[in-house]
Amino acid sequence: MTKPPHDRIKVALETDSVIDIVTTGARSGLQRTTEIWFTNVSGRIIICGTPGGTGGSGPRVPRDWLANLVACPEFTLRLKESMELCLPARATPVGDIAQRRALMSAPETQWYRDQVDSVDDLIQHSPIVEVLFTGEYSWLNR
């Protein structure tokens, strides 16, 4: 199978929004596939959510996908909109308040801000992980 050109992958990461992530279950050790949104913020690929998990503010709701990525950060990001491709990756939770504020204040994350009463809700309570590509796709990291 031929590899797609680099520019097609970059365009997909700039324009697509829905992916599958294939994680290892935190408790079961089994592979789990989750359809989820991702956001490209100035070249940084992030996966995040609203505090309540259903588009709203409130206390943080646990997410299976986040627990899986914290327990086993190595996962597969599967592009599926403009192209189909599995990319090996590593998830890094974003804990630094200044970085969280910068990400959740960026124009690309406007939808998340529209779901809550204040950006502070997002900064304090939203799950946010940065995706770093590994192996032969590490050239995708900004």
JSON list of N, CA and C in Angstrom, two decimals, residues 45-116:
[
{"chain": "A", "resi": 45, "resn": "ILE", "atom": "N", "xyz": [-2.16, 19.63, 17.93]},
{"chain": "A", "resi": 45, "resn": "ILE", "atom": "CA", "xyz": [-3.35, 18.80, 17.83]},
{"chain": "A", "resi": 45, "resn": "ILE", "atom": "C", "xyz": [-3.80, 18.49, 19.26]},
{"chain": "A", "resi": 46, "resn": "ILE", "atom": "N", "xyz": [-5.04, 18.88, 19.57]},
{"chain": "A", "resi": 46, "resn": "ILE", "atom": "CA", "xyz": [-5.56, 18.63, 20.91]},
{"chain": "A", "resi": 46, "resn": "ILE", "atom": "C", "xyz": [-6.89, 17.90, 20.83]},
{"chain": "A", "resi": 47, "resn": "ILE", "atom": "N", "xyz": [-7.13, 17.11, 21.85]},
{"chain": "A", "resi": 47, "resn": "ILE", "atom": "CA", "xyz": [-8.42, 16.48, 22.06]},
{"chain": "A", "resi": 47, "resn": "ILE", "atom": "C", "xyz": [-8.92, 17.02, 23.39]},
{"chain": "A", "resi": 48, "resn": "CYS", "atom": "N", "xyz": [-10.12, 17.57, 23.38]},
{"chain": "A", "resi": 48, "resn": "CYS", "atom": "CA", "xyz": [-10.64, 18.15, 24.61]},
{"chain": "A", "resi": 48, "resn": "CYS", "atom": "C", "xyz": [-12.14, 17.96, 24.67]},
{"chain": "A", "resi": 49, "resn": "GLY", "atom": "N", "xyz": [-12.73, 18.48, 25.70]},
{"chain": "A", "resi": 49, "resn": "GLY", "atom": "CA", "xyz": [-14.17, 18.40, 25.87]},
{"chain": "A", "resi": 49, "resn": "GLY", "atom": "C", "xyz": [-14.63, 19.47, 26.81]},
{"chain": "A", "resi": 50, "resn": "THR", "atom": "N", "xyz": [-15.93, 19.56, 26.97]},
{"chain": "A", "resi": 50, "resn": "THR", "atom": "CA", "xyz": [-16.48, 20.50, 27.95]},
{"chain": "A", "resi": 50, "resn": "THR", "atom": "C", "xyz": [-16.47, 19.84, 29.32]},
{"chain": "A", "resi": 51, "resn": "PRO", "atom": "N", "xyz": [-16.49, 20.62, 30.38]},
{"chain": "A", "resi": 51, "resn": "PRO", "atom": "CA", "xyz": [-16.44, 20.03, 31.73]},
{"chain": "A", "resi": 51, "resn": "PRO", "atom": "C", "xyz": [-17.52, 18.98, 31.97]},
{"chain": "A", "resi": 52, "resn": "GLY", "atom": "N", "xyz": [-18.76, 19.26, 31.58]},
{"chain": "A", "resi": 52, "resn": "GLY", "atom": "CA", "xyz": [-19.85, 18.34, 31.86]},
{"chain": "A", "resi": 52, "resn": "GLY", "atom": "C", "xyz": [-19.95, 17.17, 30.90]},
{"chain": "A", "resi": 53, "resn": "GLY", "atom": "N", "xyz": [-19.20, 17.22, 29.80]},
{"chain": "A", "resi": 53, "resn": "GLY", "atom": "CA", "xyz": [-19.19, 16.12, 28.86]},
{"chain": "A", "resi": 53, "resn": "GLY", "atom": "C", "xyz": [-20.32, 16.14, 27.85]},
{"chain": "A", "resi": 54, "resn": "THR", "atom": "N", "xyz": [-21.33, 16.97, 28.05]},
{"chain": "A", "resi": 54, "resn": "THR", "atom": "CA", "xyz": [-22.44, 17.01, 27.12]},
{"chain": "A", "resi": 54, "resn": "THR", "atom": "C", "xyz": [-22.62, 18.41, 26.55]},
{"chain": "A", "resi": 55, "resn": "GLY", "atom": "N", "xyz": [-21.60, 19.22, 26.63]},
{"chain": "A", "resi": 55, "resn": "GLY", "atom": "CA", "xyz": [-21.71, 20.59, 26.13]},
{"chain": "A", "resi": 55, "resn": "GLY", "atom": "C", "xyz": [-22.32, 21.47, 27.19]},
{"chain": "A", "resi": 56, "resn": "GLY", "atom": "N", "xyz": [-21.60, 21.77, 28.21]},
{"chain": "A", "resi": 56, "resn": "GLY", "atom": "CA", "xyz": [-22.09, 22.63, 29.27]},
{"chain": "A", "resi": 56, "resn": "GLY", "atom": "C", "xyz": [-21.06, 22.77, 30.37]},
{"chain": "A", "resi": 57, "resn": "SER", "atom": "N", "xyz": [-21.35, 23.62, 31.33]},
{"chain": "A", "resi": 57, "resn": "SER", "atom": "CA", "xyz": [-20.44, 23.79, 32.44]},
{"chain": "A", "resi": 57, "resn": "SER", "atom": "C", "xyz": [-20.84, 22.84, 33.55]},
{"chain": "A", "resi": 58, "resn": "GLY", "atom": "N", "xyz": [-20.23, 23.01, 34.66]},
{"chain": "A", "resi": 58, "resn": "GLY", "atom": "CA", "xyz": [-20.54, 22.14, 35.79]},
{"chain": "A", "resi": 58, "resn": "GLY", "atom": "C", "xyz": [-19.33, 21.31, 36.16]},
{"chain": "A", "resi": 59, "resn": "PRO", "atom": "N", "xyz": [-19.53, 20.42, 37.11]},
{"chain": "A", "resi": 59, "resn": "PRO", "atom": "CA", "xyz": [-18.39, 19.61, 37.55]},
{"chain": "A", "resi": 59, "resn": "PRO", "atom": "C", "xyz": [-17.90, 18.69, 36.44]},
{"chain": "A", "resi": 60, "resn": "ARG", "atom": "N", "xyz": [-16.63, 18.38, 36.52]},
{"chain": "A", "resi": 60, "resn": "ARG", "atom": "CA", "xyz": [-16.01, 17.53, 35.51]},
{"chain": "A", "resi": 60, "resn": "ARG", "atom": "C", "xyz": [-16.58, 16.12, 35.58]},
{"chain": "A", "resi": 61, "resn": "VAL", "atom": "N", "xyz": [-16.94, 15.60, 34.44]},
{"chain": "A", "resi": 61, "resn": "VAL", "atom": "CA", "xyz": [-17.47, 14.25, 34.33]},
{"chain": "A", "resi": 61, "resn": "VAL", "atom": "C", "xyz": [-16.33, 13.35, 33.85]},
{"chain": "A", "resi": 62, "resn": "PRO", "atom": "N", "xyz": [-16.09, 12.22, 34.51]},
{"chain": "A", "resi": 62, "resn": "PRO", "atom": "CA", "xyz": [-15.02, 11.32, 34.06]},
{"chain": "A", "resi": 62, "resn": "PRO", "atom": "C", "xyz": [-15.27, 10.84, 32.63]},
{"chain": "A", "resi": 63, "resn": "ARG", "atom": "N", "xyz": [-14.21, 10.71, 31.86]},
{"chain": "A", "resi": 63, "resn": "ARG", "atom": "CA", "xyz": [-14.29, 10.23, 30.49]},
{"chain": "A", "resi": 63, "resn": "ARG", "atom": "C", "xyz": [-13.47, 8.96, 30.37]},
{"chain": "A", "resi": 64, "resn": "ASP", "atom": "N", "xyz": [-14.06, 7.92, 29.82]},
{"chain": "A", "resi": 64, "resn": "ASP", "atom": "CA", "xyz": [-13.32, 6.67, 29.61]},
{"chain": "A", "resi": 64, "resn": "ASP", "atom": "C", "xyz": [-12.11, 6.90, 28.72]},
{"chain": "A", "resi": 65, "resn": "TRP", "atom": "N", "xyz": [-12.28, 7.68, 27.65]},
{"chain": "A", "resi": 65, "resn": "TRP", "atom": "CA", "xyz": [-11.18, 7.89, 26.72]},
{"chain": "A", "resi": 65, "resn": "TRP", "atom": "C", "xyz": [-10.00, 8.57, 27.42]},
{"chain": "A", "resi": 66, "resn": "LEU", "atom": "N", "xyz": [-10.29, 9.48, 28.34]},
{"chain": "A", "resi": 66, "resn": "LEU", "atom": "CA", "xyz": [-9.23, 10.18, 29.06]},
{"chain": "A", "resi": 66, "resn": "LEU", "atom": "C", "xyz": [-8.53, 9.23, 30.04]},
{"chain": "A", "resi": 67, "resn": "ALA", "atom": "N", "xyz": [-9.32, 8.45, 30.77]},
{"chain": "A", "resi": 67, "resn": "ALA", "atom": "CA", "xyz": [-8.72, 7.47, 31.69]},
{"chain": "A", "resi": 67, "resn": "ALA", "atom": "C", "xyz": [-7.82, 6.50, 30.93]},
{"chain": "A", "resi": 68, "resn": "ASN", "atom": "N", "xyz": [-8.27, 6.09, 29.75]},
{"chain": "A", "resi": 68, "resn": "ASN", "atom": "CA", "xyz": [-7.47, 5.17, 28.95]},
{"chain": "A", "resi": 68, "resn": "ASN", "atom": "C", "xyz": [-6.16, 5.82, 28.51]},
{"chain": "A", "resi": 69, "resn": "LEU", "atom": "N", "xyz": [-6.22, 7.08, 28.08]},
{"chain": "A", "resi": 69, "resn": "LEU", "atom": "CA", "xyz": [-5.01, 7.77, 27.62]},
{"chain": "A", "resi": 69, "resn": "LEU", "atom": "C", "xyz": [-4.05, 8.08, 28.76]},
{"chain": "A", "resi": 70, "resn": "VAL", "atom": "N", "xyz": [-4.58, 8.34, 29.95]},
{"chain": "A", "resi": 70, "resn": "VAL", "atom": "CA", "xyz": [-3.71, 8.59, 31.10]},
{"chain": "A", "resi": 70, "resn": "VAL", "atom": "C", "xyz": [-3.01, 7.29, 31.51]},
{"chain": "A", "resi": 71, "resn": "ALA", "atom": "N", "xyz": [-3.76, 6.18, 31.51]},
{"chain": "A", "resi": 71, "resn": "ALA", "atom": "CA", "xyz": [-3.18, 4.89, 31.90]},
{"chain": "A", "resi": 71, "resn": "ALA", "atom": "C", "xyz": [-2.20, 4.36, 30.85]},
{"chain": "A", "resi": 72, "resn": "CYS", "atom": "N", "xyz": [-2.50, 4.58, 29.60]},
{"chain": "A", "resi": 72, "resn": "CYS", "atom": "CA", "xyz": [-1.65, 4.10, 28.50]},
{"chain": "A", "resi": 72, "resn": "CYS", "atom": "C", "xyz": [-1.65, 5.16, 27.40]},
{"chain": "A", "resi": 73, "resn": "PRO", "atom": "N", "xyz": [-0.69, 6.08, 27.44]},
{"chain": "A", "resi": 73, "resn": "PRO", "atom": "CA", "xyz": [-0.71, 7.24, 26.53]},
{"chain": "A", "resi": 73, "resn": "PRO", "atom": "C", "xyz": [-0.51, 6.91, 25.05]},
{"chain": "A", "resi": 74, "resn": "GLU", "atom": "N", "xyz": [0.04, 5.73, 24.76]},
{"chain": "A", "resi": 74, "resn": "GLU", "atom": "CA", "xyz": [0.24, 5.36, 23.36]},
{"chain": "A", "resi": 74, "resn": "GLU", "atom": "C", "xyz": [-1.10, 4.94, 22.77]},
{"chain": "A", "resi": 75, "resn": "PHE", "atom": "N", "xyz": [-1.45, 5.52, 21.62]},
{"chain": "A", "resi": 75, "resn": "PHE", "atom": "CA", "xyz": [-2.72, 5.20, 20.99]},
{"chain": "A", "resi": 75, "resn": "PHE", "atom": "C", "xyz": [-2.61, 5.40, 19.49]},
{"chain": "A", "resi": 76, "resn": "THR", "atom": "N", "xyz": [-3.69, 5.11, 18.79]},
{"chain": "A", "resi": 76, "resn": "THR", "atom": "CA", "xyz": [-3.74, 5.32, 17.34]},
{"chain": "A", "resi": 76, "resn": "THR", "atom": "C", "xyz": [-4.81, 6.37, 17.05]},
{"chain": "A", "resi": 77, "resn": "LEU", "atom": "N", "xyz": [-4.44, 7.39, 16.29]},
{"chain": "A", "resi": 77, "resn": "LEU", "atom": "CA", "xyz": [-5.37, 8.40, 15.82]},
{"chain": "A", "resi": 77, "resn": "LEU", "atom": "C", "xyz": [-5.73, 8.00, 14.40]},
{"chain": "A", "resi": 78, "resn": "ARG", "atom": "N", "xyz": [-7.01, 7.76, 14.17]},
{"chain": "A", "resi": 78, "resn": "ARG", "atom": "CA", "xyz": [-7.46, 7.30, 12.86]},
{"chain": "A", "resi": 78, "resn": "ARG", "atom": "C", "xyz": [-8.20, 8.42, 12.15]},
{"chain": "A", "resi": 79, "resn": "LEU", "atom": "N", "xyz": [-7.55, 8.97, 11.11]},
{"chain": "A", "resi": 79, "resn": "LEU", "atom": "CA", "xyz": [-8.21, 9.96, 10.26]},
{"chain": "A", "resi": 79, "resn": "LEU", "atom": "C", "xyz": [-9.28, 9.24, 9.46]},
{"chain": "A", "resi": 80, "resn": "LYS", "atom": "N", "xyz": [-10.44, 9.91, 9.27]},
{"chain": "A", "resi": 80, "resn": "LYS", "atom": "CA", "xyz": [-11.51, 9.23, 8.54]},
{"chain": "A", "resi": 80, "resn": "LYS", "atom": "C", "xyz": [-12.43, 10.15, 7.76]},
{"chain": "A", "resi": 81, "resn": "GLU", "atom": "N", "xyz": [-12.12, 11.44, 7.73]},
{"chain": "A", "resi": 81, "resn": "GLU", "atom": "CA", "xyz": [-12.98, 12.35, 6.98]},
{"chain": "A", "resi": 81, "resn": "GLU", "atom": "C", "xyz": [-12.43, 12.55, 5.56]},
{"chain": "A", "resi": 82, "resn": "SER", "atom": "N", "xyz": [-11.43, 13.37, 5.40]},
{"chain": "A", "resi": 82, "resn": "SER", "atom": "CA", "xyz": [-10.92, 13.67, 4.06]},
{"chain": "A", "resi": 82, "resn": "SER", "atom": "C", "xyz": [-9.99, 12.58, 3.54]},
{"chain": "A", "resi": 83, "resn": "MET", "atom": "N", "xyz": [-9.52, 11.73, 4.43]},
{"chain": "A", "resi": 83, "resn": "MET", "atom": "CA", "xyz": [-8.69, 10.59, 4.05]},
{"chain": "A", "resi": 83, "resn": "MET", "atom": "C", "xyz": [-8.74, 9.57, 5.17]},
{"chain": "A", "resi": 84, "resn": "GLU", "atom": "N", "xyz": [-8.34, 8.35, 4.88]},
{"chain": "A", "resi": 84, "resn": "GLU", "atom": "CA", "xyz": [-8.28, 7.31, 5.89]},
{"chain": "A", "resi": 84, "resn": "GLU", "atom": "C", "xyz": [-6.83, 6.95, 6.14]},
{"chain": "A", "resi": 85, "resn": "LEU", "atom": "N", "xyz": [-6.41, 7.08, 7.40]},
{"chain": "A", "resi": 85, "resn": "LEU", "atom": "CA", "xyz": [-5.03, 6.79, 7.75]},
{"chain": "A", "resi": 85, "resn": "LEU", "atom": "C", "xyz": [-4.92, 6.63, 9.26]},
{"chain": "A", "resi": 86, "resn": "CYS", "atom": "N", "xyz": [-4.18, 5.62, 9.69]},
{"chain": "A", "resi": 86, "resn": "CYS", "atom": "CA", "xyz": [-3.92, 5.41, 11.12]},
{"chain": "A", "resi": 86, "resn": "CYS", "atom": "C", "xyz": [-2.56, 5.99, 11.46]},
{"chain": "A", "resi": 87, "resn": "LEU", "atom": "N", "xyz": [-2.53, 6.86, 12.46]},
{"chain": "A", "resi": 87, "resn": "LEU", "atom": "CA", "xyz": [-1.29, 7.52, 12.88]},
{"chain": "A", "resi": 87, "resn": "LEU", "atom": "C", "xyz": [-0.95, 7.12, 14.31]},
{"chain": "A", "resi": 88, "resn": "PRO", "atom": "N", "xyz": [0.23, 6.54, 14.54]},
{"chain": "A", "resi": 88, "resn": "PRO", "atom": "CA", "xyz": [0.63, 6.24, 15.92]},
{"chain": "A", "resi": 88, "resn": "PRO", "atom": "C", "xyz": [0.89, 7.55, 16.67]},
{"chain": "A", "resi": 89, "resn": "ALA", "atom": "N", "xyz": [0.44, 7.60, 17.91]},
{"chain": "A", "resi": 89, "resn": "ALA", "atom": "CA", "xyz": [0.55, 8.85, 18.66]},
{"chain": "A", "resi": 89, "resn": "ALA", "atom": "C", "xyz": [0.71, 8.58, 20.15]},
{"chain": "A", "resi": 90, "resn": "ARG", "atom": "N", "xyz": [1.01, 9.65, 20.86]},
{"chain": "A", "resi": 90, "resn": "ARG", "atom": "CA", "xyz": [1.12, 9.63, 22.32]},
{"chain": "A", "resi": 90, "resn": "ARG", "atom": "C", "xyz": [0.34, 10.82, 22.84]},
{"chain": "A", "resi": 91, "resn": "ALA", "atom": "N", "xyz": [-0.48, 10.60, 23.85]},
{"chain": "A", "resi": 91, "resn": "ALA", "atom": "CA", "xyz": [-1.27, 11.67, 24.46]},
{"chain": "A", "resi": 91, "resn": "ALA", "atom": "C", "xyz": [-0.54, 12.22, 25.67]},
{"chain": "A", "resi": 92, "resn": "THR", "atom": "N", "xyz": [-0.52, 13.55, 25.76]},
{"chain": "A", "resi": 92, "resn": "THR", "atom": "CA", "xyz": [0.07, 14.21, 26.91]},
{"chain": "A", "resi": 92, "resn": "THR", "atom": "C", "xyz": [-0.98, 15.14, 27.51]},
{"chain": "A", "resi": 93, "resn": "PRO", "atom": "N", "xyz": [-1.45, 14.84, 28.73]},
{"chain": "A", "resi": 93, "resn": "PRO", "atom": "CA", "xyz": [-2.43, 15.74, 29.36]},
{"chain": "A", "resi": 93, "resn": "PRO", "atom": "C", "xyz": [-1.83, 17.14, 29.52]},
{"chain": "A", "resi": 94, "resn": "VAL", "atom": "N", "xyz": [-2.63, 18.15, 29.24]},
{"chain": "A", "resi": 94, "resn": "VAL", "atom": "CA", "xyz": [-2.19, 19.54, 29.39]},
{"chain": "A", "resi": 94, "resn": "VAL", "atom": "C", "xyz": [-2.67, 20.00, 30.76]},
{"chain": "A", "resi": 95, "resn": "GLY", "atom": "N", "xyz": [-1.73, 20.17, 31.67]},
{"chain": "A", "resi": 95, "resn": "GLY", "atom": "CA", "xyz": [-2.07, 20.57, 33.03]},
{"chain": "A", "resi": 95, "resn": "GLY", "atom": "C", "xyz": [-1.70, 22.00, 33.37]},
{"chain": "A", "resi": 96, "resn": "ASP", "atom": "N", "xyz": [-0.74, 22.53, 32.65]},
{"chain": "A", "resi": 96, "resn": "ASP", "atom": "CA", "xyz": [-0.27, 23.89, 32.91]},
{"chain": "A", "resi": 96, "resn": "ASP", "atom": "C", "xyz": [-1.39, 24.89, 32.63]},
{"chain": "A", "resi": 97, "resn": "ILE", "atom": "N", "xyz": [-1.73, 25.69, 33.62]},
{"chain": "A", "resi": 97, "resn": "ILE", "atom": "CA", "xyz": [-2.85, 26.63, 33.52]},
{"chain": "A", "resi": 97, "resn": "ILE", "atom": "C", "xyz": [-2.65, 27.64, 32.38]},
{"chain": "A", "resi": 98, "resn": "ALA", "atom": "N", "xyz": [-1.45, 28.15, 32.19]},
{"chain": "A", "resi": 98, "resn": "ALA", "atom": "CA", "xyz": [-1.20, 29.11, 31.12]},
{"chain": "A", "resi": 98, "resn": "ALA", "atom": "C", "xyz": [-1.42, 28.46, 29.75]},
{"chain": "A", "resi": 99, "resn": "GLN", "atom": "N", "xyz": [-0.97, 27.23, 29.58]},
{"chain": "A", "resi": 99, "resn": "GLN", "atom": "CA", "xyz": [-1.18, 26.53, 28.31]},
{"chain": "A", "resi": 99, "resn": "GLN", "atom": "C", "xyz": [-2.66, 26.23, 28.09]},
{"chain": "A", "resi": 100, "resn": "ARG", "atom": "N", "xyz": [-3.34, 25.80, 29.15]},
{"chain": "A", "resi": 100, "resn": "ARG", "atom": "CA", "xyz": [-4.78, 25.52, 29.05]},
{"chain": "A", "resi": 100, "resn": "ARG", "atom": "C", "xyz": [-5.54, 26.78, 28.66]},
{"chain": "A", "resi": 101, "resn": "ARG", "atom": "N", "xyz": [-5.16, 27.92, 29.27]},
{"chain": "A", "resi": 101, "resn": "ARG", "atom": "CA", "xyz": [-5.81, 29.19, 28.95]},
{"chain": "A", "resi": 101, "resn": "ARG", "atom": "C", "xyz": [-5.55, 29.56, 27.49]},
{"chain": "A", "resi": 102, "resn": "ALA", "atom": "N", "xyz": [-4.32, 29.40, 27.04]},
{"chain": "A", "resi": 102, "resn": "ALA", "atom": "CA", "xyz": [-4.00, 29.74, 25.65]},
{"chain": "A", "resi": 102, "resn": "ALA", "atom": "C", "xyz": [-4.79, 28.86, 24.68]},
{"chain": "A", "resi": 103, "resn": "LEU", "atom": "N", "xyz": [-4.87, 27.58, 24.95]},
{"chain": "A", "resi": 103, "resn": "LEU", "atom": "CA", "xyz": [-5.61, 26.67, 24.07]},
{"chain": "A", "resi": 103, "resn": "LEU", "atom": "C", "xyz": [-7.10, 26.97, 24.06]},
{"chain": "A", "resi": 104, "resn": "MET", "atom": "N", "xyz": [-7.67, 27.17, 25.23]},
{"chain": "A", "resi": 104, "resn": "MET", "atom": "CA", "xyz": [-9.13, 27.37, 25.31]},
{"chain": "A", "resi": 104, "resn": "MET", "atom": "C", "xyz": [-9.55, 28.81, 24.97]},
{"chain": "A", "resi": 105, "resn": "SER", "atom": "N", "xyz": [-8.59, 29.70, 24.79]},
{"chain": "A", "resi": 105, "resn": "SER", "atom": "CA", "xyz": [-8.89, 31.07, 24.36]},
{"chain": "A", "resi": 105, "resn": "SER", "atom": "C", "xyz": [-8.64, 31.27, 22.87]},
{"chain": "A", "resi": 106, "resn": "ALA", "atom": "N", "xyz": [-8.07, 30.26, 22.22]},
{"chain": "A", "resi": 106, "resn": "ALA", "atom": "CA", "xyz": [-7.74, 30.37, 20.79]},
{"chain": "A", "resi": 106, "resn": "ALA", "atom": "C", "xyz": [-9.01, 30.42, 19.94]},
{"chain": "A", "resi": 107, "resn": "PRO", "atom": "N", "xyz": [-8.95, 31.07, 18.79]},
{"chain": "A", "resi": 107, "resn": "PRO", "atom": "CA", "xyz": [-10.13, 31.11, 17.91]},
{"chain": "A", "resi": 107, "resn": "PRO", "atom": "C", "xyz": [-10.65, 29.71, 17.55]},
{"chain": "A", "resi": 108, "resn": "GLU", "atom": "N", "xyz": [-9.76, 28.74, 17.44]},
{"chain": "A", "resi": 108, "resn": "GLU", "atom": "CA", "xyz": [-10.15, 27.39, 17.03]},
{"chain": "A", "resi": 108, "resn": "GLU", "atom": "C", "xyz": [-11.02, 26.67, 18.07]},
{"chain": "A", "resi": 109, "resn": "THR", "atom": "N", "xyz": [-11.01, 27.14, 19.32]},
{"chain": "A", "resi": 109, "resn": "THR", "atom": "CA", "xyz": [-11.79, 26.48, 20.36]},
{"chain": "A", "resi": 109, "resn": "THR", "atom": "C", "xyz": [-13.03, 27.29, 20.75]},
{"chain": "A", "resi": 110, "resn": "GLN", "atom": "N", "xyz": [-13.48, 28.15, 19.85]},
{"chain": "A", "resi": 110, "resn": "GLN", "atom": "CA", "xyz": [-14.66, 28.99, 20.11]},
{"chain": "A", "resi": 110, "resn": "GLN", "atom": "C", "xyz": [-15.89, 28.14, 20.46]},
{"chain": "A", "resi": 111, "resn": "TRP", "atom": "N", "xyz": [-16.09, 27.03, 19.76]},
{"chain": "A", "resi": 111, "resn": "TRP", "atom": "CA", "xyz": [-17.27, 26.19, 20.04]},
{"chain": "A", "resi": 111, "resn": "TRP", "atom": "C", "xyz": [-17.32, 25.80, 21.50]},
{"chain": "A", "resi": 112, "resn": "TYR", "atom": "N", "xyz": [-16.20, 25.43, 22.08]},
{"chain": "A", "resi": 112, "resn": "TYR", "atom": "CA", "xyz": [-16.16, 25.03, 23.49]},
{"chain": "A", "resi": 112, "resn": "TYR", "atom": "C", "xyz": [-16.52, 26.21, 24.40]},
{"chain": "A", "resi": 113, "resn": "ARG", "atom": "N", "xyz": [-16.01, 27.39, 24.08]},
{"chain": "A", "resi": 113, "resn": "ARG", "atom": "CA", "xyz": [-16.34, 28.57, 24.88]},
{"chain": "A", "resi": 113, "resn": "ARG", "atom": "C", "xyz": [-17.82, 28.90, 24.81]},
{"chain": "A", "resi": 114, "resn": "ASP", "atom": "N", "xyz": [-18.43, 28.64, 23.67]},
{"chain": "A", "resi": 114, "resn": "ASP", "atom": "CA", "xyz": [-19.86, 28.92, 23.50]},
{"chain": "A", "resi": 114, "resn": "ASP", "atom": "C", "xyz": [-20.74, 27.98, 24.35]},
{"chain": "A", "resi": 115, "resn": "GLN", "atom": "N", "xyz": [-20.18, 26.91, 24.83]},
{"chain": "A", "resi": 115, "resn": "GLN", "atom": "CA", "xyz": [-20.95, 25.91, 25.58]},
{"chain": "A", "resi": 115, "resn": "GLN", "atom": "C", "xyz": [-20.98, 26.17, 27.09]},
{"chain": "A", "resi": 116, "resn": "VAL", "atom": "N", "xyz": [-20.13, 27.06, 27.57]},
{"chain": "A", "resi": 116, "resn": "VAL", "atom": "CA", "xyz": [-20.00, 27.28, 29.01]},
{"chain": "A", "resi": 116, "resn": "VAL", "atom": "C", "xyz": [-20.20, 28.74, 29.37]}
]
